[in-house]
Short mmCIF file of C-alpha atoms in Angstrom, two decimals:
data_model
loop_
_atom_site.label_atom_id
_atom_site.label_comp_id
_atom_site.label_asym_id
_atom_site.label_seq_id
_atom_site.Cartn_x
_atom_site.Cartn_y
_atom_site.Cartn_z
CA TYR G 160 -0.04 -0.04 0.01
CA ASN G 161 1.77 3.11 -1.29
CA ILE G 162 0.32 5.67 1.15
CA ARG G 163 1.78 8.71 -0.57
CA TYR G 164 4.48 10.95 1.00
CA TYR G 165 3.74 13.95 3.13
CA ASN G 166 6.32 16.65 3.49
CA GLY G 167 4.22 19.29 5.16
CA THR G 168 2.25 21.79 3.15
CA SER G 169 5.09 23.30 1.24
CA ASP G 170 3.56 22.31 -2.10
CA ASN G 171 0.14 22.06 -3.58
CA ASN G 172 0.27 18.24 -3.69
CA ASN G 173 0.34 18.15 0.08
CA LYS G 174 -2.46 20.65 0.86
CA GLY G 175 -6.14 20.25 1.68
CA ALA G 176 -7.51 16.77 0.81
CA LYS G 177 -4.12 15.67 -0.15
CA ALA G 178 -2.52 16.35 3.19
CA TRP G 179 -1.72 13.35 5.40
CA PRO G 180 -3.49 14.70 8.49
CA ASN G 181 -6.78 14.83 6.44
CA ARG G 182 -6.59 11.32 5.09
CA LYS G 183 -4.55 9.20 7.50
CA ALA G 184 -7.62 7.96 9.38
CA LYS G 185 -8.88 6.57 6.04
CA VAL G 186 -5.57 4.82 5.40
CA TYR G 187 -5.96 3.18 8.80
CA GLU G 188 -9.60 2.36 7.99
CA MET G 189 -8.50 0.54 4.78
CA ILE G 190 -5.95 -1.50 6.74
CA ALA G 191 -8.61 -2.34 9.29
CA ARG G 192 -11.18 -3.26 6.60
CA TYR G 193 -9.05 -6.17 5.45
CA ASP G 194 -7.60 -6.95 8.86
CA MET G 195 -4.19 -7.00 7.20
CA ASP G 196 -1.74 -9.44 8.83
CA VAL G 197 1.31 -7.79 7.13
CA CYS G 198 1.49 -4.90 4.67
CA GLY G 199 4.26 -3.24 2.75
CA LEU G 200 4.20 0.55 2.92
CA GLU G 201 5.86 2.95 0.52
CA GLU G 202 6.47 6.70 0.60
CA VAL G 203 6.55 6.96 4.36
CA THR G 204 8.08 10.12 5.77
CA THR G 205 9.26 10.41 9.37
CA THR G 206 6.09 12.24 10.39
CA MET G 207 3.94 9.54 8.88
CA ALA G 208 6.05 6.81 10.48
CA ASN G 209 5.60 8.38 13.90
CA ASP G 210 1.81 8.51 13.40
CA ILE G 211 1.64 4.95 12.23
CA ALA G 212 3.66 3.71 15.24
CA LYS G 213 1.48 5.70 17.63
CA ASP G 214 -1.94 5.05 16.02
CA LEU G 215 -1.82 1.49 14.69
CA THR G 216 -1.41 -0.12 18.13
CA ALA G 217 -2.07 -3.66 16.87
CA TYR G 218 0.98 -3.44 14.55
CA ALA G 219 4.67 -2.97 14.71
CA TYR G 220 6.29 -0.73 12.06
CA ILE G 221 9.69 -1.29 10.46
CA GLY G 222 11.02 1.21 8.00
CA TYR G 223 14.36 2.51 6.73
CA GLY G 224 15.24 6.00 5.45
CA ARG G 225 16.62 6.15 1.94
CA ASP G 226 19.05 9.01 2.60
CA ASN G 227 21.10 7.20 5.20
CA GLY G 228 19.69 3.63 5.40
CA LYS G 229 18.95 3.98 9.13
CA GLN G 230 15.86 2.46 10.76
CA GLN G 231 12.88 4.47 12.03
CA GLY G 232 13.54 5.45 15.63
CA SER G 233 17.35 5.27 15.05
CA GLY G 234 17.94 8.35 13.05
CA ALA G 235 16.26 7.39 9.75
CA SER G 236 16.58 10.21 7.21
CA GLY G 237 14.58 10.60 4.05
CA GLU G 238 11.49 8.87 2.65
CA GLN G 239 11.13 5.38 4.04
CA THR G 240 10.21 1.97 2.59
CA GLY G 241 8.66 -0.06 5.32
CA LEU G 242 6.09 -2.53 6.51
CA ILE G 243 3.68 -3.33 9.32
CA TYR G 244 2.88 -6.59 10.88
CA LYS G 245 0.39 -7.80 13.53
CA THR G 246 2.19 -8.22 16.81
CA ALA G 247 -0.45 -10.46 18.31
CA ARG G 248 0.06 -13.07 15.52
CA PHE G 249 3.75 -12.63 14.51
CA GLU G 250 7.03 -12.40 16.15
CA ALA G 251 9.81 -10.59 14.24
CA LEU G 252 13.01 -12.77 14.26
CA GLU G 253 15.13 -10.56 11.95
CA SER G 254 14.81 -7.49 9.84
CA GLY G 255 16.88 -5.40 7.50
CA ARG G 256 17.24 -3.63 4.20
CA PHE G 257 19.30 -3.48 1.08
CA PHE G 258 19.68 -0.93 -1.62
CA LEU G 259 18.83 -1.52 -5.27
CA SER G 260 22.28 -0.74 -6.47
CA LYS G 261 25.62 -2.28 -7.36
CA ASN G 262 26.58 -2.15 -3.61
CA PRO G 263 23.28 -3.22 -1.96
CA ASP G 264 24.67 -3.14 1.65
CA VAL G 265 25.61 0.51 1.60
CA VAL G 266 23.60 3.67 0.88
CA SER G 267 23.71 3.89 -2.81
CA LYS G 268 21.75 3.92 -6.10
CA LEU G 269 22.18 2.84 -9.70
CA PRO G 270 23.35 5.38 -12.22
CA ASN G 271 20.46 7.71 -13.34
CA SER G 272 18.16 6.56 -10.53
CA ASN G 273 16.33 9.63 -9.14
CA PHE G 274 16.69 8.46 -5.58
CA ASN G 275 18.30 5.75 -3.43
CA ARG G 276 15.90 2.85 -3.68
CA MET G 277 15.77 -0.06 -1.33
CA VAL G 278 14.01 -3.22 -0.18
CA ALA G 279 13.04 -3.52 3.49
CA TRP G 280 12.40 -6.95 4.91
CA VAL G 281 11.39 -8.92 8.01
CA LYS G 282 11.53 -12.59 9.00
CA LEU G 283 8.33 -13.47 10.87
CA LYS G 284 7.32 -16.44 13.03
CA ASP G 285 3.60 -17.22 13.31
CA LYS G 286 2.91 -17.47 17.02
CA GLU G 287 0.06 -19.83 16.63
CA PHE G 288 1.26 -22.19 14.01
CA GLY G 289 5.02 -21.84 14.36
CA GLY G 290 5.79 -21.33 10.69
CA GLU G 291 8.40 -18.82 9.57
CA PHE G 292 8.50 -16.73 6.42
CA TYR G 293 10.08 -13.57 4.95
CA PHE G 294 8.23 -10.49 3.79
CA PHE G 295 9.95 -8.01 1.50
CA SER G 296 8.69 -4.42 0.60
CA THR G 297 10.12 -2.17 -2.06
CA HIS G 298 9.71 1.03 -4.07
CA PHE G 299 11.47 1.05 -7.51
CA ASP G 300 12.51 4.28 -9.16
CA ASN G 301 10.01 6.61 -10.85
CA ASP G 302 9.59 8.37 -14.18
CA TYR G 303 8.79 6.68 -17.49
CA ASP G 304 11.40 7.84 -20.04
CA ALA G 305 13.80 5.32 -21.52
CA LYS G 306 16.49 6.18 -18.95
CA HIS G 307 14.37 5.22 -15.98
CA VAL G 308 12.92 2.16 -17.74
CA THR G 309 16.55 0.99 -17.91
CA VAL G 310 17.04 1.91 -14.21
CA ARG G 311 14.11 -0.25 -13.11
CA SER G 312 15.37 -3.12 -15.21
CA GLY G 313 18.66 -2.91 -13.26
CA GLN G 314 16.83 -2.70 -9.97
CA ALA G 315 14.80 -5.90 -10.91
CA ASP G 316 18.26 -7.69 -11.43
CA VAL G 317 19.40 -6.68 -7.94
CA ALA G 318 16.20 -7.74 -6.35
CA ILE G 319 16.11 -11.11 -8.20
CA ALA G 320 19.65 -11.81 -6.80
CA LYS G 321 19.19 -10.54 -3.27
CA VAL G 322 15.67 -11.52 -2.18
CA PRO G 323 16.09 -15.35 -2.56
CA GLU G 324 19.57 -15.08 -1.07
CA ILE G 325 18.10 -13.58 2.14
CA ALA G 326 15.02 -15.90 2.32
CA GLY G 327 17.00 -19.14 1.76
CA GLU G 328 14.64 -22.19 1.93
CA LEU G 329 11.77 -20.39 3.68
CA PRO G 330 8.59 -19.12 1.88
CA TYR G 331 8.57 -15.40 1.13
CA PHE G 332 6.54 -12.58 -0.45
CA PHE G 333 7.84 -9.60 -2.35
CA VAL G 334 5.47 -6.66 -2.59
CA GLY G 335 5.60 -2.96 -3.32
CA ASP G 336 5.32 -0.08 -5.80
CA PHE G 337 7.48 -1.25 -8.52
CA ASN G 338 6.72 1.76 -10.81
CA CYS G 339 7.04 -0.48 -13.85
CA GLU G 340 4.38 -0.87 -16.40
CA ILE G 341 3.67 -4.33 -17.66
CA THR G 342 5.36 -3.61 -21.05
CA GLU G 343 8.69 -2.91 -19.37
CA PRO G 344 11.77 -5.22 -19.25
CA ALA G 345 11.66 -4.84 -15.32
CA TYR G 346 8.17 -6.41 -15.26
CA ASP G 347 9.19 -9.07 -17.67
CA LYS G 348 12.08 -10.07 -15.45
CA LEU G 349 10.05 -9.93 -12.22
CA SER G 350 7.10 -11.81 -13.55
CA THR G 351 9.30 -14.51 -15.15
CA PHE G 352 11.24 -15.09 -11.90
CA TRP G 353 8.26 -14.79 -9.57
CA THR G 354 4.45 -15.30 -9.91
CA ASP G 355 2.39 -12.10 -10.11
CA ALA G 356 -0.67 -12.67 -7.82
CA PHE G 357 -2.79 -10.60 -10.26
CA ILE G 358 -1.98 -12.95 -13.17
CA ALA G 359 -2.32 -16.05 -11.00
CA MET G 360 -5.94 -15.09 -9.98
CA GLY G 361 -7.04 -14.57 -13.63
CA GLU G 362 -10.70 -13.78 -13.88
CA GLU G 363 -11.18 -13.97 -10.13
CA VAL G 364 -9.30 -10.66 -9.61
CA GLN G 365 -11.41 -8.06 -7.85
CA GLY G 366 -11.21 -4.30 -7.88
CA GLY G 367 -8.99 -1.94 -9.82
CA TYR G 368 -9.08 1.81 -10.23
CA MET G 369 -12.06 3.17 -12.20
CA CYS G 370 -11.10 6.24 -14.24
CA ASN G 371 -13.07 9.52 -13.99
CA GLU G 372 -14.47 11.22 -17.15
CA GLU G 373 -11.53 13.40 -17.70
CA GLN G 374 -9.08 10.35 -17.64
CA GLN G 375 -11.43 8.25 -19.85
CA THR G 376 -11.05 10.97 -22.50
CA ALA G 377 -7.39 11.48 -22.14
CA TYR G 378 -6.30 7.87 -21.53
CA PRO G 379 -8.87 5.69 -23.08
CA THR G 380 -6.54 2.70 -23.59
CA GLN G 381 -4.99 2.86 -20.10
CA CYS G 382 -8.44 3.17 -18.55
CA GLU G 383 -9.50 -0.10 -20.25
CA TRP G 384 -6.69 -2.07 -18.64
CA PRO G 385 -7.88 -4.22 -15.64
CA GLY G 386 -6.41 -3.90 -12.28
CA ASN G 387 -4.89 -0.40 -12.34
CA THR G 388 -3.52 0.55 -8.88
CA TYR G 389 -2.20 4.01 -9.51
CA THR G 390 -4.96 6.71 -9.78
CA GLY G 391 -3.08 9.71 -11.01
CA LEU G 392 -5.45 11.86 -9.07
CA TYR G 393 -2.87 13.60 -6.92
CA SER G 394 -0.32 14.36 -9.59
CA SER G 395 0.01 17.45 -11.81
CA SER G 396 2.19 15.63 -14.35
CA ASP G 397 1.39 11.87 -14.28
CA LYS G 398 -2.38 11.41 -14.43
CA SER G 399 -2.41 8.14 -16.41
CA PRO G 400 -3.60 5.10 -14.43
CA LYS G 401 -1.32 2.12 -14.24
CA ARG G 402 -0.94 -1.28 -12.59
CA ILE G 403 2.36 -0.83 -10.90
CA ASP G 404 1.76 -2.20 -7.37
CA LEU G 405 2.53 -5.89 -7.33
CA VAL G 406 2.41 -8.92 -4.97
CA LEU G 407 4.98 -11.39 -6.18
CA PHE G 408 5.72 -14.85 -4.75
CA ASP G 409 7.39 -18.14 -5.42
CA ASP G 410 4.67 -20.51 -6.51
CA ALA G 411 6.65 -23.47 -5.41
CA ARG G 412 6.19 -22.36 -1.83
CA ALA G 413 2.83 -20.50 -1.77
CA THR G 414 -0.41 -19.99 -3.54
CA VAL G 415 -2.87 -17.07 -3.78
CA SER G 416 -6.61 -17.45 -3.24
CA SER G 417 -7.94 -13.93 -3.40
CA TYR G 418 -6.89 -10.63 -4.90
CA MET G 419 -8.44 -7.16 -4.36
CA ALA G 420 -7.24 -3.72 -5.43
CA ASP G 421 -9.83 -1.73 -3.48
CA ASN G 422 -11.27 1.23 -5.41
CA ASP G 423 -13.26 2.73 -2.58
CA ASN G 424 -12.39 6.33 -1.77
CA LEU G 425 -14.03 5.83 1.71
CA GLY G 426 -16.00 9.13 1.32
CA LEU G 427 -12.96 11.31 0.69
CA GLU G 428 -12.78 14.03 -2.04
CA LEU G 429 -10.02 12.00 -3.66
CA TYR G 430 -8.75 8.68 -2.17
CA PRO G 431 -6.78 7.83 0.98
CA SER G 432 -3.72 7.71 -1.30
CA ASP G 433 -2.95 8.06 -4.98
CA HIS G 434 -2.47 4.27 -5.03
CA LEU G 435 -5.05 1.62 -4.26
CA PRO G 436 -4.10 -0.98 -1.62
CA VAL G 437 -3.51 -4.48 -3.08
CA ILE G 438 -4.79 -7.14 -0.74
CA THR G 439 -4.17 -10.87 -1.32
CA THR G 440 -4.87 -14.04 0.72
CA MET G 441 -1.95 -16.44 0.53
CA GLN G 442 -1.38 -19.99 1.61
CA PHE G 443 1.89 -21.79 2.18
CA LYS G 444 2.38 -25.12 0.33
#
C-alpha cells in the first residue's frame, strides 16, 4: 500500500484533501477493513512513520530512510520504505534492508536513478502455528522515459539476486510499488522469476481503479486495462492510471486464493492515497 508521501504543506500536492493529516484515518480504515496481517508501505516520511507507530497499536512498524539507510527510531533520514505486521500473531525474528544498487549493503543507487531505492524486509514467525517466512517491501525508481525504464530493469536484477539469497529455503513474499508498467523489461524479469498474484488469480481478480471522465477521455486505452492501482489523481504531471503495485511470490512455496485492489475512496474528495491498496490471501504449500 503506497500511502503517498507527506512533507508538510510546502507544495500544492500536500495541501487540503491531499494532506496526510486529512486522510490518515482513512488509510488506517482501509488497513482495518481487510484486517491485514502484514503490509508493505511505501512513501512513508518520518512524520507519517511516527503517526503509524502511535496510532496502529495492533501493529509494529519497520522502516528505513533512503538517505542514510537507518531504521525508523534510530535516526532514519529521508523517505522510508517499510512494512507493518500484527504483533499478536507474529514475532519478528530478523529485519533489514538492502539498496537496489551495485553495492546493496551501503547507501547507494544505480546510475540515473532519481533516488536511493531499497528493499525492507522482515523474517516473521507465526505465534500460533510456528511457521516462519520472509516479507519484502520495495519502491522502485519513478519516471517513464527510456532512462528510467533501464534503471528499473537494473533494480529488478538486484532484487532477483538478493531476495532469494536472504530468504533461503523459507517461503517469502515480495510486494511494493515497482513503478514499472507491464510492457517494461523490469516487469518481464520480475514476472518471469516470480508469480504475479494478479496474473495467477485470472478472472477472479477483484477491484482496480475506475477512471473519471477526464481520464477516460485523455487515456482511453489505459483506462480499459484491468487492475490499475495508480490513480493519477494527486499528480500534476502523471495522471495516467497504471498497474504498478505488485504482490510477487514463489509458486513452489505458496499459492494465492484472493486478490483485491480496493477502489473505494471511503468518502474522501480523492482517495486515501494516490495508489489503491492491493490485498491478497496467501497459503503456504
